[in-house]
mmCIF file with all atom_site columns, C-alpha atoms in Angstrom:
data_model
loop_
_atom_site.group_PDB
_atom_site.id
_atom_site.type_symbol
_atom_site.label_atom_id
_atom_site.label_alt_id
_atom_site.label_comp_id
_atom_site.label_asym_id
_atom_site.label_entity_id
_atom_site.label_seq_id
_atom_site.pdbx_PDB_ins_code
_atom_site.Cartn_x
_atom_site.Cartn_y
_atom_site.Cartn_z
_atom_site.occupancy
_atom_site.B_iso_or_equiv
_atom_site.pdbx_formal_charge
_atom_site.auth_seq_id
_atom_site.auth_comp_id
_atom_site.auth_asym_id
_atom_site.auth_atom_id
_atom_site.pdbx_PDB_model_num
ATOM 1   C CA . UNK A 1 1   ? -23.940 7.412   6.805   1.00 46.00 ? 205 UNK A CA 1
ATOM 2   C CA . UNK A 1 2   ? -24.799 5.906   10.426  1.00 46.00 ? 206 UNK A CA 1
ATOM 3   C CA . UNK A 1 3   ? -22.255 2.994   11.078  1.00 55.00 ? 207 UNK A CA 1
ATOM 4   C CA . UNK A 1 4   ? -20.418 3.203   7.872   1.00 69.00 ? 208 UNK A CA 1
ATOM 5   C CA . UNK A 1 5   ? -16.705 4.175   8.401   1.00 72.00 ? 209 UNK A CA 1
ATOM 6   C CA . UNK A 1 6   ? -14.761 6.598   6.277   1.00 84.00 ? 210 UNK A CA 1
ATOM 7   C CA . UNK A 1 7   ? -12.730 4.991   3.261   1.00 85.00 ? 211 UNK A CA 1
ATOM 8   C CA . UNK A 1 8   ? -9.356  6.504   5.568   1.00 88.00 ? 212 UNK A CA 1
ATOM 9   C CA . UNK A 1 9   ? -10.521 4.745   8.675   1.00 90.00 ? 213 UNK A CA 1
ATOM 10  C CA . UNK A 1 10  ? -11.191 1.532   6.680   1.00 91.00 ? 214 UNK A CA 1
ATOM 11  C CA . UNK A 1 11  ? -7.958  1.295   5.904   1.00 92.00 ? 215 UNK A CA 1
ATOM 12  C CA . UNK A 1 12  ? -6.558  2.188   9.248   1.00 92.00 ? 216 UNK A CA 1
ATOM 13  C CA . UNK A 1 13  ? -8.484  -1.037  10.273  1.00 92.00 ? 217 UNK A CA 1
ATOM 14  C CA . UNK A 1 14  ? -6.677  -3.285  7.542   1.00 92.00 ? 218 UNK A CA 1
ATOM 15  C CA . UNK A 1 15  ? -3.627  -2.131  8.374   1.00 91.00 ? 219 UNK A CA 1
ATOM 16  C CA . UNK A 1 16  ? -4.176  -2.626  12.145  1.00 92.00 ? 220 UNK A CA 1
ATOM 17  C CA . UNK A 1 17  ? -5.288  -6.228  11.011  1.00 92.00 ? 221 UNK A CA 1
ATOM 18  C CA . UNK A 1 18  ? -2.625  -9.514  12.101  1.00 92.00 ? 222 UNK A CA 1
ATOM 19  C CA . UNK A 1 19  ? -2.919  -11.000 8.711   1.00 92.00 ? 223 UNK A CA 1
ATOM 20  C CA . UNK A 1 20  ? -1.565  -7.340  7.319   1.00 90.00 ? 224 UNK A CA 1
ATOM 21  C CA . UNK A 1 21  ? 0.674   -6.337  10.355  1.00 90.00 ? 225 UNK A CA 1
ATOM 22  C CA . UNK A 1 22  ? 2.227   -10.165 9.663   1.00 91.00 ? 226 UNK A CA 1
ATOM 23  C CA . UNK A 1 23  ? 2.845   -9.892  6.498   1.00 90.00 ? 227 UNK A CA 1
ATOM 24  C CA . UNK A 1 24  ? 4.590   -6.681  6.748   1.00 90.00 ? 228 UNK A CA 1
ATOM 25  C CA . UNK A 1 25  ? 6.751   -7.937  10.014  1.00 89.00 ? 229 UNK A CA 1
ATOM 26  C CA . UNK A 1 26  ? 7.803   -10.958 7.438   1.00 89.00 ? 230 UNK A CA 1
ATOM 27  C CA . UNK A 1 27  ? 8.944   -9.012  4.161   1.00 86.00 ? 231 UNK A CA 1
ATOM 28  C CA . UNK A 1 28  ? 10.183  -6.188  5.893   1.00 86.00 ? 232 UNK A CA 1
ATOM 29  C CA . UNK A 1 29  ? 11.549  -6.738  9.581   1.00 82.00 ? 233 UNK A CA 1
ATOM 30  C CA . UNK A 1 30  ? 12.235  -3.503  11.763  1.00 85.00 ? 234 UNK A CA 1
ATOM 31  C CA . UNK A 1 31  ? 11.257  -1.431  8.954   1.00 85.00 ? 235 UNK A CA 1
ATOM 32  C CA . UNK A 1 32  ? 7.550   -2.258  8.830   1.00 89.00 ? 236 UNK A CA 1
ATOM 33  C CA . UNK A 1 33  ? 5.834   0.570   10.581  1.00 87.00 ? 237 UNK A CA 1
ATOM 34  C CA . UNK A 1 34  ? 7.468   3.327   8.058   1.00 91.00 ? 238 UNK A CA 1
ATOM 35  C CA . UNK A 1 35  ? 5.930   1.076   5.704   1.00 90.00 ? 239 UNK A CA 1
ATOM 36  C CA . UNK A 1 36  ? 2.638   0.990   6.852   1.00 90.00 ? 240 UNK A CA 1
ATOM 37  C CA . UNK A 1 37  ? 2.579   4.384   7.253   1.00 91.00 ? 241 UNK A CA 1
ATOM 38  C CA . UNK A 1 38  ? 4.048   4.960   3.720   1.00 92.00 ? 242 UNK A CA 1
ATOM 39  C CA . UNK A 1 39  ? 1.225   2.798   3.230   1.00 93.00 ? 243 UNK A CA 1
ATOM 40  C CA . UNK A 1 40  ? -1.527  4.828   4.656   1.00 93.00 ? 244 UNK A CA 1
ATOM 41  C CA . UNK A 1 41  ? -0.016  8.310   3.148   1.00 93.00 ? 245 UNK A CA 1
ATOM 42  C CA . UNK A 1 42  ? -0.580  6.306   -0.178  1.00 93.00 ? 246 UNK A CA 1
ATOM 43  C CA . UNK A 1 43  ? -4.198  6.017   0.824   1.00 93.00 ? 247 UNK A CA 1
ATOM 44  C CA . UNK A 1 44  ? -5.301  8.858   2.332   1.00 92.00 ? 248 UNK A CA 1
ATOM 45  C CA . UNK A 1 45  ? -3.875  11.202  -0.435  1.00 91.00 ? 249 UNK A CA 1
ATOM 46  C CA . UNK A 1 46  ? -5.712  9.447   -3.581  1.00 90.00 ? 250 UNK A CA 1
ATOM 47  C CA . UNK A 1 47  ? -8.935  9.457   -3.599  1.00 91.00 ? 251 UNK A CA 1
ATOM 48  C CA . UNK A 1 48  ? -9.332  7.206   -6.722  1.00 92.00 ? 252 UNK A CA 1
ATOM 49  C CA . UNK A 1 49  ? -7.478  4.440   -4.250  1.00 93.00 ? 253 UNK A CA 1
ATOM 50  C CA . UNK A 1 50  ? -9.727  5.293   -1.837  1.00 92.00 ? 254 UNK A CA 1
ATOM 51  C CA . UNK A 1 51  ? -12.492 3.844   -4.152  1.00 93.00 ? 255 UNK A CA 1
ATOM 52  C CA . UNK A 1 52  ? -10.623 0.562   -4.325  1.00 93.00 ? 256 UNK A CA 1
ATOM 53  C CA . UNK A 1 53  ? -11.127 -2.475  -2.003  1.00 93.00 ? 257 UNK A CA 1
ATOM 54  C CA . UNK A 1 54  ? -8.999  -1.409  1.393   1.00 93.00 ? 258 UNK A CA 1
ATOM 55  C CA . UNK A 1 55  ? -7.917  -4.664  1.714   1.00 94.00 ? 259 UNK A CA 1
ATOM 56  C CA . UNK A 1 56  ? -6.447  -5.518  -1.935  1.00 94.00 ? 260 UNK A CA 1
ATOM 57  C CA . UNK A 1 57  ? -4.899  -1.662  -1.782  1.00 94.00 ? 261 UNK A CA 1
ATOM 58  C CA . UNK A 1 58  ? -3.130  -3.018  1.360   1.00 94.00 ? 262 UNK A CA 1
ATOM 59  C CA . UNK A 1 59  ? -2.547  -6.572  -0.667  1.00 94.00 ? 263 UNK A CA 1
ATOM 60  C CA . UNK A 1 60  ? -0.995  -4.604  -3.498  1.00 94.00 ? 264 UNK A CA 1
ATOM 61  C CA . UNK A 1 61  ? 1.437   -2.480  -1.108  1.00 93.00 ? 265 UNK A CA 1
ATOM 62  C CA . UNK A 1 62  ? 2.685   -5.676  0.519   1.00 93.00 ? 266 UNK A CA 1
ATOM 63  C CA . UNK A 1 63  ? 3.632   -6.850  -3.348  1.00 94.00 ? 267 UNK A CA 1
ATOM 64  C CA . UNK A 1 64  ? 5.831   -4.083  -2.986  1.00 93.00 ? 268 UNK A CA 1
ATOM 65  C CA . UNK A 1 65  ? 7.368   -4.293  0.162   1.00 91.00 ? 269 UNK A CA 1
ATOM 66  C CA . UNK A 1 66  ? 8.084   -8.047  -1.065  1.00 91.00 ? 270 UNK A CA 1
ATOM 67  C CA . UNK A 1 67  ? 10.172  -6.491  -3.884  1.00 92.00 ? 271 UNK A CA 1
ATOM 68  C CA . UNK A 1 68  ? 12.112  -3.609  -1.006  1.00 91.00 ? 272 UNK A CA 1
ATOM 69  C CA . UNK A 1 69  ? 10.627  -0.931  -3.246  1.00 92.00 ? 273 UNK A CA 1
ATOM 70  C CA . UNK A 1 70  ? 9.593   2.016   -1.605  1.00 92.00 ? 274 UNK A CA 1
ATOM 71  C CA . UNK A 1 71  ? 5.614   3.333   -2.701  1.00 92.00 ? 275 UNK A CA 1
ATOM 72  C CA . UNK A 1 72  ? 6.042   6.984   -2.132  1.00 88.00 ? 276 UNK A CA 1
ATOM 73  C CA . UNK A 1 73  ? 4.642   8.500   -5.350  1.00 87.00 ? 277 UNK A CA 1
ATOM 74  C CA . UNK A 1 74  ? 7.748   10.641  -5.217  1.00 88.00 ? 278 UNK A CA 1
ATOM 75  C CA . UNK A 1 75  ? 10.404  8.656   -5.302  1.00 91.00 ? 279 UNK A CA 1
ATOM 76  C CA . UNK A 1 76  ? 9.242   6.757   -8.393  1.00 90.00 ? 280 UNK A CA 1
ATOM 77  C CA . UNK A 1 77  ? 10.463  3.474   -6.932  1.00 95.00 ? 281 UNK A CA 1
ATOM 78  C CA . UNK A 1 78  ? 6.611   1.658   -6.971  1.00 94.00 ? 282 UNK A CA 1
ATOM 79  C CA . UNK A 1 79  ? 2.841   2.731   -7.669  1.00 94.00 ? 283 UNK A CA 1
ATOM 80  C CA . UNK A 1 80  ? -0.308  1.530   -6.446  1.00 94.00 ? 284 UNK A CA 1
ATOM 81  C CA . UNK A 1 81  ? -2.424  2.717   -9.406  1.00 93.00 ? 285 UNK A CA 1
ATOM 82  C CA . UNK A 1 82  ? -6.360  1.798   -9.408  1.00 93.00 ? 286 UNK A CA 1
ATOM 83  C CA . UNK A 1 83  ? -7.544  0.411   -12.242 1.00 92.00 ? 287 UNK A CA 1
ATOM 84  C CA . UNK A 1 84  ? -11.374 0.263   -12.707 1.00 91.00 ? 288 UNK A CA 1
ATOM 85  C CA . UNK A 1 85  ? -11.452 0.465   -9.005  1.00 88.00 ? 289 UNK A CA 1
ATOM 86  C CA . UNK A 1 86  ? -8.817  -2.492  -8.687  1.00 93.00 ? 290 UNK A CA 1
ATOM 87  C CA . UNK A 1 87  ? -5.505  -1.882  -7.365  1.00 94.00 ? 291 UNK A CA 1
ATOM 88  C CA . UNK A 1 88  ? -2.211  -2.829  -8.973  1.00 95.00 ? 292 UNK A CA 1
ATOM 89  C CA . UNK A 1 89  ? 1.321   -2.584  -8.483  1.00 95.00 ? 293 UNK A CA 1
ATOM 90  C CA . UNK A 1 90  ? 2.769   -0.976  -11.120 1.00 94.00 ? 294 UNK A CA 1
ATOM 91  C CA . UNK A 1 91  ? 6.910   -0.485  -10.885 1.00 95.00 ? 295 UNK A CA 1
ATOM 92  C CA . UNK A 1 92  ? 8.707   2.846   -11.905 1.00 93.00 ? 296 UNK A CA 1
ATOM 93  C CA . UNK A 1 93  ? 11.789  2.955   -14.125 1.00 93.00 ? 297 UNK A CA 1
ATOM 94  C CA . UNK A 1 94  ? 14.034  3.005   -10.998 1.00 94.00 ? 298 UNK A CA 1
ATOM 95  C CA . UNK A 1 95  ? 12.301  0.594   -9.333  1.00 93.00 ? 299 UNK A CA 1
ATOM 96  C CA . UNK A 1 96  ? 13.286  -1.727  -12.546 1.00 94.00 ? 300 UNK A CA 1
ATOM 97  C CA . UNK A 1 97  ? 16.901  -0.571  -12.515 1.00 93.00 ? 301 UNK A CA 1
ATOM 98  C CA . UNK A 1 98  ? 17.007  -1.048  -8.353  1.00 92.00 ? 302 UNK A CA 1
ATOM 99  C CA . UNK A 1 99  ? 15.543  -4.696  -8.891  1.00 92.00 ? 303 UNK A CA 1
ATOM 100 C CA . UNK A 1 100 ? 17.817  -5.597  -12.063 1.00 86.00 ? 304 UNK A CA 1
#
């Protein structure tokens, strides 16, 4: 593999990135290092995602954090589902009845 970095690491550099830690310090405030590491739980446990472009995966999450909803795949709130190796936000049924 020589220089190449694991998909995991990858994203550990996006998420290390100012435009990402910026964006997450504006929608979210204090709460923006849970979120990131919400974020990189999301990541490192789906290895479809891990297909995906780290940066639009990140993208994607931050759609989420916009909206206050949560991405844990347990608590049904928001998904980050690849499609065709694309990431996309998808919202749960509570996430629809927290935002109405």
């Amino acid at each position: 593999m020589g220089n190449q970095l694991a998909p995991v690491d990858q994203f550990k550099a996006v998420l290390n990135s100012n435009d990402i830690k910026a964006r997450l310090k504006n929608s979210l405030k204090n709460n923006w290092t849970q979120f990131a590491t919400s974020m990189l739980d999301l990541y490192s446990g789906d290895a479809f995602l891990q297909k995906c472009d780290p940066q639009a995966v990140a993208l994607e999450c931050i759609k989420a954090a916009t909206l206050n909803l949560p991405i844990s795949k347990t608590l049904g709130f928001a998904y980050v589902v690849p499609y065709k190796n694309t990431p996309t936000l998808t919202i749960g049924y509570k996430g629809l009845i927290q935002l109405a």
